[in-house]
Amino acid sequence: MTGSLEKTVQVEQPPPAGGVAVLFADIAGSTKLYDALGDTDAKTMIDEALTAMRVITQRHRGRVIKTIGDELMCLFPNAERGFLAATDMQTVVNALVVTRGVKRMIRIGFHAGPVIEEQGDVFGDTVNVAARMAGLAKGMQIMTTRATVDALPEALRASTRPIAAVAVKGKADELAVCEVLWQESDDLTMAAGVHAAAQSPAELLVHHGAQEFVLGAERPALLLGRDAACDVVLADPKASRQHARIEKRRDKFFLTDQSSNGTYVTIEGEPEIGLRRE
């Protein structure tokens, strides 16, 4: 897609000074954990992750507003604290002991701005947008808004990248979304251009067996691997637990290898392309 075809995105203004950060974090694919491990082991894994996230919330001067099943809703004094808590949560949970070959993964979304506090709970547009960011995130991802990134110190802004623009219920304009890069990785990435009509947003159709996924504004990323919490579960023993990720960034889709053995891509009429993380 050329620059002349790109859709103009109106981005929210940065939250005002003193704006708080609302963060949602939950266990990705918890139903699959129960299926793979049984009730006792799955609940133990989930409880360990939730406990770790509660401790991290307090460490960053936040508080847990509520627990909804296997999801936490937390409040932090500003965007920076929300950012640091989110990256710590991912790092700590990712390091927890694997049970019977199954690794738990969490997904996080946060947004900074004003809220209404009432009887220990919080309400308002900031809460709704934060929940939308969590809904966009996949396992091992942190998603936030460009407005929140703009409110971060420069050193932290460098650890983010723009992903897409998405619609949020109740808002006339789409919001620019960013991913927080919390892993130090040398992942090898292959970009594929997407040609689309000016009237249509870029979308990618992914087939795996009987499954079909549409990547676009509503689902900007797809995680593939042997782990039960992945979007696409690969039965091949040569596949890694989190083997690869496909994600939308503006008008292009990227395939990123995260595996031990590499990923191979075949495009009709062209030589096979090998991606391998070093």
C-alpha atoms as a printed R data frame, in Angstrom:
    type eleno elety resid chain resno       x       y      z
1   ATOM     1    CA   MET     A     1   0.000   0.000  0.000
2   ATOM     2    CA   THR     A     2   1.450   3.366 -0.983
3   ATOM     3    CA   GLY     A     3   1.501   6.409  1.228
4   ATOM     4    CA   SER     A     4  -1.326   7.939 -0.785
5   ATOM     5    CA   LEU     A     5  -3.592   5.040  0.180
6   ATOM     6    CA   GLU     A     6  -2.883   5.078  3.901
7   ATOM     7    CA   LYS     A     7  -5.825   5.929  6.104
8   ATOM     8    CA   THR     A     8  -5.426   9.023  8.250
9   ATOM     9    CA   VAL     A     9  -5.594   8.159 11.953
10  ATOM    10    CA   GLN     A    10  -6.610  10.722 14.524
11  ATOM    11    CA   VAL     A    11  -4.707   9.989 17.717
12  ATOM    12    CA   GLU     A    12  -5.860  10.886 21.211
13  ATOM    13    CA   GLN     A    13  -4.021  13.655 22.981
14  ATOM    14    CA   PRO     A    14  -1.637  12.498 25.739
15  ATOM    15    CA   PRO     A    15  -3.313  12.057 29.114
16  ATOM    16    CA   PRO     A    16  -3.098  15.104 31.357
17  ATOM    17    CA   ALA     A    17  -0.447  15.421 34.047
18  ATOM    18    CA   GLY     A    18  -1.442  13.286 36.991
19  ATOM    19    CA   GLY     A    19  -3.474  10.871 34.858
20  ATOM    20    CA   VAL     A    20  -3.511   7.340 36.209
21  ATOM    21    CA   ALA     A    21  -2.944   4.097 34.296
22  ATOM    22    CA   VAL     A    22  -5.489   1.283 34.204
23  ATOM    23    CA   LEU     A    23  -4.066  -2.162 33.421
24  ATOM    24    CA   PHE     A    24  -5.773  -5.455 32.613
25  ATOM    25    CA   ALA     A    25  -3.757  -8.691 32.734
26  ATOM    26    CA   ASP     A    26  -5.047 -12.206 32.265
27  ATOM    27    CA   ILE     A    27  -3.936 -15.741 31.515
28  ATOM    28    CA   ALA     A    28  -3.955 -16.414 27.778
29  ATOM    29    CA   GLY     A    29  -5.682 -19.642 26.814
30  ATOM    30    CA   SER     A    30  -6.658 -20.671 30.349
31  ATOM    31    CA   THR     A    31  -9.318 -23.042 29.001
32  ATOM    32    CA   LYS     A    32  -6.629 -24.873 27.038
33  ATOM    33    CA   LEU     A    33  -4.545 -25.128 30.219
34  ATOM    34    CA   TYR     A    34  -7.388 -26.917 31.990
35  ATOM    35    CA   ASP     A    35  -7.829 -29.241 29.016
36  ATOM    36    CA   ALA     A    36  -4.113 -30.053 28.861
37  ATOM    37    CA   LEU     A    37  -3.316 -30.337 32.581
38  ATOM    38    CA   GLY     A    38  -6.549 -31.045 34.397
39  ATOM    39    CA   ASP     A    39  -8.229 -28.879 37.022
40  ATOM    40    CA   THR     A    40  -5.695 -29.171 39.854
41  ATOM    41    CA   ASP     A    41  -2.467 -28.454 37.959
42  ATOM    42    CA   ALA     A    42  -4.057 -25.782 35.768
43  ATOM    43    CA   LYS     A    43  -5.516 -23.922 38.751
44  ATOM    44    CA   THR     A    44  -2.149 -24.084 40.524
45  ATOM    45    CA   MET     A    45  -0.392 -22.585 37.500
46  ATOM    46    CA   ILE     A    46  -2.976 -19.825 37.159
47  ATOM    47    CA   ASP     A    47  -2.939 -18.993 40.879
48  ATOM    48    CA   GLU     A    48   0.871 -18.751 40.865
49  ATOM    49    CA   ALA     A    49   0.752 -16.288 37.987
50  ATOM    50    CA   LEU     A    50  -1.991 -14.172 39.582
51  ATOM    51    CA   THR     A    51  -0.097 -14.066 42.890
52  ATOM    52    CA   ALA     A    52   3.084 -12.937 41.131
53  ATOM    53    CA   MET     A    53   1.175 -10.187 39.305
54  ATOM    54    CA   ARG     A    54  -0.410  -8.947 42.544
55  ATOM    55    CA   VAL     A    55   3.015  -8.661 44.178
56  ATOM    56    CA   ILE     A    56   4.378  -6.754 41.179
57  ATOM    57    CA   THR     A    57   1.382  -4.403 41.248
58  ATOM    58    CA   GLN     A    58   2.156  -3.428 44.844
59  ATOM    59    CA   ARG     A    59   5.859  -3.083 44.055
60  ATOM    60    CA   HIS     A    60   5.036  -0.425 41.459
61  ATOM    61    CA   ARG     A    61   2.760   1.549 43.800
62  ATOM    62    CA   GLY     A    62  -0.365   0.169 42.205
63  ATOM    63    CA   ARG     A    63  -3.369  -1.636 43.595
64  ATOM    64    CA   VAL     A    64  -5.551  -4.445 42.347
65  ATOM    65    CA   ILE     A    65  -9.046  -3.070 41.773
66  ATOM    66    CA   LYS     A    66 -10.674  -6.429 41.144
67  ATOM    67    CA   THR     A    67 -10.092 -10.010 40.049
68  ATOM    68    CA   ILE     A    68 -12.419 -11.319 37.346
69  ATOM    69    CA   GLY     A    69 -11.829 -15.046 36.913
70  ATOM    70    CA   ASP     A    70  -8.194 -15.277 35.812
71  ATOM    71    CA   GLU     A    71  -7.923 -11.551 34.996
72  ATOM    72    CA   LEU     A    72  -6.631  -8.706 37.166
73  ATOM    73    CA   MET     A    73  -7.681  -5.076 36.828
74  ATOM    74    CA   CYS     A    74  -5.052  -2.787 38.362
75  ATOM    75    CA   LEU     A    75  -4.597   0.946 38.890
76  ATOM    76    CA   PHE     A    76  -1.243   2.757 38.828
77  ATOM    77    CA   PRO     A    77  -0.376   6.398 39.579
78  ATOM    78    CA   ASN     A    78   0.855   7.145 36.042
79  ATOM    79    CA   ALA     A    79   1.726   5.670 32.646
80  ATOM    80    CA   GLU     A    80   5.346   4.991 33.613
81  ATOM    81    CA   ARG     A    81   4.356   2.824 36.586
82  ATOM    82    CA   GLY     A    82   1.865   0.946 34.447
83  ATOM    83    CA   PHE     A    83   4.524   0.315 31.801
84  ATOM    84    CA   LEU     A    84   7.090  -0.955 34.312
85  ATOM    85    CA   ALA     A    85   4.563  -3.182 36.060
86  ATOM    86    CA   ALA     A    86   3.444  -4.681 32.747
87  ATOM    87    CA   THR     A    87   6.989  -5.553 31.662
88  ATOM    88    CA   ASP     A    88   7.801  -7.004 35.093
89  ATOM    89    CA   MET     A    89   4.661  -9.145 35.003
90  ATOM    90    CA   GLN     A    90   5.614 -10.610 31.638
91  ATOM    91    CA   THR     A    91   9.217 -11.253 32.694
92  ATOM    92    CA   VAL     A    92   8.331 -12.909 36.002
93  ATOM    93    CA   VAL     A    93   5.461 -15.058 34.709
94  ATOM    94    CA   ASN     A    94   7.523 -16.130 31.697
95  ATOM    95    CA   ALA     A    95  10.215 -17.387 34.112
96  ATOM    96    CA   LEU     A    96   7.833 -19.487 36.242
97  ATOM    97    CA   VAL     A    97   8.373 -23.240 36.215
98  ATOM    98    CA   VAL     A    98   6.795 -25.101 33.292
99  ATOM    99    CA   THR     A    99   4.367 -27.886 34.248
100 ATOM   100    CA   ARG     A   100   4.374 -31.054 32.121
101 ATOM   101    CA   GLY     A   101   5.702 -29.177 29.127
102 ATOM   102    CA   VAL     A   102   2.987 -26.500 29.268
103 ATOM   103    CA   LYS     A   103   4.016 -22.876 29.743
104 ATOM   104    CA   ARG     A   104   1.602 -20.271 31.036
105 ATOM   105    CA   MET     A   105   1.401 -16.987 29.131
106 ATOM   106    CA   ILE     A   106  -0.258 -13.711 30.039
107 ATOM   107    CA   ARG     A   107  -1.592 -10.881 27.913
108 ATOM   108    CA   ILE     A   108  -1.683  -7.284 29.111
109 ATOM   109    CA   GLY     A   109  -3.312  -4.051 27.996
110 ATOM   110    CA   PHE     A   110  -3.091  -0.643 29.660
111 ATOM   111    CA   HIS     A   111  -4.036   2.966 29.023
112 ATOM   112    CA   ALA     A   112  -3.432   6.219 30.906
113 ATOM   113    CA   GLY     A   113  -5.903   9.011 31.525
114 ATOM   114    CA   PRO     A   114  -8.508  10.299 33.988
115 ATOM   115    CA   VAL     A   115 -10.862   7.924 35.821
116 ATOM   116    CA   ILE     A   116 -13.800   8.147 38.193
117 ATOM   117    CA   GLU     A   117 -13.076   6.396 41.507
118 ATOM   118    CA   GLU     A   118 -16.073   5.227 43.488
119 ATOM   119    CA   GLN     A   119 -16.242   2.755 46.387
120 ATOM   120    CA   GLY     A   120 -12.926   1.138 45.524
121 ATOM   121    CA   ASP     A   121 -13.722   0.715 41.831
122 ATOM   122    CA   VAL     A   122 -12.822   2.863 38.807
123 ATOM   123    CA   PHE     A   123 -14.933   3.842 35.816
124 ATOM   124    CA   GLY     A   124 -14.743   5.893 32.644
125 ATOM   125    CA   ASP     A   125 -13.320   6.029 29.156
126 ATOM   126    CA   THR     A   126  -9.785   5.196 30.316
127 ATOM   127    CA   VAL     A   127 -11.027   1.882 31.734
128 ATOM   128    CA   ASN     A   128 -12.842   1.021 28.506
129 ATOM   129    CA   VAL     A   129  -9.803   1.754 26.351
130 ATOM   130    CA   ALA     A   130  -7.499  -0.255 28.648
131 ATOM   131    CA   ALA     A   131  -9.851  -3.230 28.394
132 ATOM   132    CA   ARG     A   132  -9.819  -2.896 24.588
133 ATOM   133    CA   MET     A   133  -6.009  -2.974 24.606
134 ATOM   134    CA   ALA     A   134  -6.042  -6.166 26.683
135 ATOM   135    CA   GLY     A   135  -8.488  -7.692 24.228
136 ATOM   136    CA   LEU     A   136  -6.060  -7.017 21.371
137 ATOM   137    CA   ALA     A   137  -3.067  -8.546 23.155
138 ATOM   138    CA   LYS     A   138  -2.040 -12.161 22.656
139 ATOM   139    CA   GLY     A   139  -0.025 -14.391 24.941
140 ATOM   140    CA   MET     A   140   3.282 -12.749 25.934
141 ATOM   141    CA   GLN     A   141   2.157  -9.381 24.513
142 ATOM   142    CA   ILE     A   142   1.624  -5.950 26.064
143 ATOM   143    CA   MET     A   143  -0.558  -3.494 24.157
144 ATOM   144    CA   THR     A   144  -1.212   0.175 24.853
145 ATOM   145    CA   THR     A   145  -2.264   3.338 23.038
146 ATOM   146    CA   ARG     A   146  -0.035   5.820 21.258
147 ATOM   147    CA   ALA     A   147  -1.398   8.491 23.606
148 ATOM   148    CA   THR     A   148  -0.070   6.526 26.580
149 ATOM   149    CA   VAL     A   149   3.295   5.996 24.886
150 ATOM   150    CA   ASP     A   150   3.533   9.753 24.328
151 ATOM   151    CA   ALA     A   151   3.174  10.226 28.098
152 ATOM   152    CA   LEU     A   152   6.143   7.935 28.873
153 ATOM   153    CA   PRO     A   153   9.742   9.031 29.470
154 ATOM   154    CA   GLU     A   154  11.832   8.935 26.297
155 ATOM   155    CA   ALA     A   155  13.839   5.910 27.481
156 ATOM   156    CA   LEU     A   156  10.662   3.834 27.795
157 ATOM   157    CA   ARG     A   157   9.145   5.081 24.531
158 ATOM   158    CA   ALA     A   158  12.112   3.499 22.753
159 ATOM   159    CA   SER     A   159  10.831   0.071 23.858
160 ATOM   160    CA   THR     A   160   7.555   0.375 21.950
161 ATOM   161    CA   ARG     A   161   6.515   0.031 18.335
162 ATOM   162    CA   PRO     A   162   3.375   1.063 16.449
163 ATOM   163    CA   ILE     A   163   1.057  -1.781 15.486
164 ATOM   164    CA   ALA     A   164  -2.244  -0.612 14.003
165 ATOM   165    CA   ALA     A   165  -5.246   1.659 14.386
166 ATOM   166    CA   VAL     A   166  -8.344   0.096 15.934
167 ATOM   167    CA   ALA     A   167 -11.931   1.064 16.561
168 ATOM   168    CA   VAL     A   168 -13.075   1.462 20.167
169 ATOM   169    CA   LYS     A   169 -16.732   1.355 21.122
170 ATOM   170    CA   GLY     A   170 -18.067   4.827 21.830
171 ATOM   171    CA   LYS     A   171 -15.268   6.642 19.952
172 ATOM   172    CA   ALA     A   172 -15.748   8.230 16.547
173 ATOM   173    CA   ASP     A   173 -12.071   7.983 15.597
174 ATOM   174    CA   GLU     A   174  -9.774   4.975 15.594
175 ATOM   175    CA   LEU     A   175  -7.004   4.802 18.189
176 ATOM   176    CA   ALA     A   176  -3.352   4.261 17.300
177 ATOM   177    CA   VAL     A   177  -2.081   1.163 19.109
178 ATOM   178    CA   CYS     A   178   1.476   0.287 20.172
179 ATOM   179    CA   GLU     A   179   3.129  -2.871 21.451
180 ATOM   180    CA   VAL     A   180   5.531  -2.747 24.392
181 ATOM   181    CA   LEU     A   181   8.702  -4.720 23.624
182 ATOM   182    CA   TRP     A   182   9.632  -6.392 26.899
183 ATOM   183    CA   GLN     A   183  11.873  -9.209 25.633
184 ATOM   184    CA   GLU     A   184  15.497  -8.700 24.646
185 ATOM   185    CA   SER     A   185  15.526 -10.786 21.504
186 ATOM   186    CA   ASP     A   186  17.319 -11.192 18.216
187 ATOM   187    CA   ASP     A   187  14.222 -12.502 16.460
188 ATOM   188    CA   LEU     A   188  14.539 -12.583 12.693
189 ATOM   189    CA   THR     A   189  11.639 -10.903 10.976
190 ATOM   190    CA   MET     A   190  10.326 -11.137  7.431
191 ATOM   191    CA   ALA     A   191   7.994  -8.430  6.138
192 ATOM   192    CA   ALA     A   192   5.413  -8.954  3.435
193 ATOM   193    CA   GLY     A   193   3.743  -6.010  1.749
194 ATOM   194    CA   VAL     A   194  -0.017  -6.013  1.494
195 ATOM   195    CA   HIS     A   195  -1.795  -4.529 -1.507
196 ATOM   196    CA   ALA     A   196  -5.290  -3.328 -0.676
197 ATOM   197    CA   ALA     A   197  -7.879  -1.009 -2.086
198 ATOM   198    CA   ALA     A   198  -8.021   2.475 -0.621
199 ATOM   199    CA   GLN     A   199 -11.507   1.771  0.728
200 ATOM   200    CA   SER     A   200 -10.498  -1.415  2.610
201 ATOM   201    CA   PRO     A   201  -8.137  -1.869  5.578
202 ATOM   202    CA   ALA     A   202  -5.328  -4.393  5.119
203 ATOM   203    CA   GLU     A   203  -6.273  -7.928  6.180
204 ATOM   204    CA   LEU     A   204  -4.512 -11.291  6.052
205 ATOM   205    CA   LEU     A   205  -6.375 -14.609  5.920
206 ATOM   206    CA   VAL     A   206  -4.576 -17.479  7.688
207 ATOM   207    CA   HIS     A   207  -5.662 -21.121  7.311
208 ATOM   208    CA   HIS     A   208  -4.516 -23.999  9.526
209 ATOM   209    CA   GLY     A   209  -6.416 -27.234  9.022
210 ATOM   210    CA   ALA     A   210 -10.074 -26.425  9.599
211 ATOM   211    CA   GLN     A   211  -9.221 -23.182 11.397
212 ATOM   212    CA   GLU     A   212  -9.403 -19.771  9.744
213 ATOM   213    CA   PHE     A   213  -8.099 -16.499 11.178
214 ATOM   214    CA   VAL     A   214  -8.441 -12.976  9.798
215 ATOM   215    CA   LEU     A   215  -5.666 -10.611 10.880
216 ATOM   216    CA   GLY     A   216  -6.488  -6.922 10.774
217 ATOM   217    CA   ALA     A   217  -7.651  -4.126 13.050
218 ATOM   218    CA   GLU     A   218  -9.674  -6.464 15.278
219 ATOM   219    CA   ARG     A   219  -6.973  -9.161 15.540
220 ATOM   220    CA   PRO     A   220  -3.540  -7.629 14.847
221 ATOM   221    CA   ALA     A   221  -1.430 -10.658 15.846
222 ATOM   222    CA   LEU     A   222  -1.394 -14.462 15.803
223 ATOM   223    CA   LEU     A   223   0.877 -16.727 17.879
224 ATOM   224    CA   LEU     A   224   1.853 -20.173 16.548
225 ATOM   225    CA   GLY     A   225   3.482 -23.016 18.483
226 ATOM   226    CA   ARG     A   226   3.127 -26.291 20.396
227 ATOM   227    CA   ASP     A   227   1.958 -24.567 23.591
228 ATOM   228    CA   ALA     A   228  -1.738 -25.063 24.314
229 ATOM   229    CA   ALA     A   229  -2.144 -21.319 24.890
230 ATOM   230    CA   CYS     A   230  -1.087 -20.398 21.335
231 ATOM   231    CA   ASP     A   231  -3.715 -19.250 18.831
232 ATOM   232    CA   VAL     A   232  -2.549 -21.885 16.351
233 ATOM   233    CA   VAL     A   233  -1.421 -25.072 18.109
234 ATOM   234    CA   LEU     A   234   1.153 -27.007 16.046
235 ATOM   235    CA   ALA     A   235   1.296 -30.776 16.597
236 ATOM   236    CA   ASP     A   236   4.715 -31.132 14.941
237 ATOM   237    CA   PRO     A   237   7.346 -32.217 17.541
238 ATOM   238    CA   LYS     A   238   9.927 -30.042 15.757
239 ATOM   239    CA   ALA     A   239   7.891 -26.916 16.501
240 ATOM   240    CA   SER     A   240   8.804 -24.795 19.535
241 ATOM   241    CA   ARG     A   241   6.302 -23.969 22.276
242 ATOM   242    CA   GLN     A   242   6.090 -20.402 20.931
243 ATOM   243    CA   HIS     A   243   7.373 -20.978 17.410
244 ATOM   244    CA   ALA     A   244   6.460 -17.861 15.440
245 ATOM   245    CA   ARG     A   245   4.240 -14.811 15.398
246 ATOM   246    CA   ILE     A   246   2.392 -13.067 12.585
247 ATOM   247    CA   GLU     A   247   1.443  -9.464 13.280
248 ATOM   248    CA   LYS     A   248   0.058  -6.421 11.499
249 ATOM   249    CA   ARG     A   249   2.044  -3.203 11.594
250 ATOM   250    CA   ARG     A   250   0.337  -0.381  9.743
251 ATOM   251    CA   ASP     A   251  -0.197  -1.653  6.164
252 ATOM   252    CA   LYS     A   252   2.097  -4.713  6.319
253 ATOM   253    CA   PHE     A   253   2.137  -8.139  7.951
254 ATOM   254    CA   PHE     A   254   5.284  -9.545  9.565
255 ATOM   255    CA   LEU     A   255   6.269 -13.135 10.313
256 ATOM   256    CA   THR     A   256   8.724 -13.329 13.229
257 ATOM   257    CA   ASP     A   257  10.610 -16.531 14.059
258 ATOM   258    CA   GLN     A   258  10.835 -17.249 17.805
259 ATOM   259    CA   SER     A   259  11.823 -20.920 17.541
260 ATOM   260    CA   SER     A   260  14.796 -23.184 18.160
261 ATOM   261    CA   ASN     A   261  14.734 -24.889 14.750
262 ATOM   262    CA   GLY     A   262  13.743 -22.019 12.474
263 ATOM   263    CA   THR     A   263  10.757 -21.246 10.261
264 ATOM   264    CA   TYR     A   264  10.558 -21.901  6.516
265 ATOM   265    CA   VAL     A   265   8.355 -19.908  4.166
266 ATOM   266    CA   THR     A   266   7.369 -20.992  0.663
267 ATOM   267    CA   ILE     A   267   5.977 -18.419 -1.775
268 ATOM   268    CA   GLU     A   268   4.623 -19.811 -5.041
269 ATOM   269    CA   GLY     A   269   7.186 -19.581 -7.822
270 ATOM   270    CA   GLU     A   270  10.018 -18.466 -5.516
271 ATOM   271    CA   PRO     A   271  12.780 -20.291 -3.587
272 ATOM   272    CA   GLU     A   272  12.067 -21.354  0.003
273 ATOM   273    CA   ILE     A   273  13.010 -18.718  2.579
274 ATOM   274    CA   GLY     A   274  14.508 -19.790  5.903
275 ATOM   275    CA   LEU     A   275  14.116 -17.651  9.020
276 ATOM   276    CA   ARG     A   276  16.195 -18.536 12.050
277 ATOM   277    CA   ARG     A   277  16.599 -16.666 15.297
278 ATOM   278    CA   GLU     A   278  20.290 -16.351 16.212
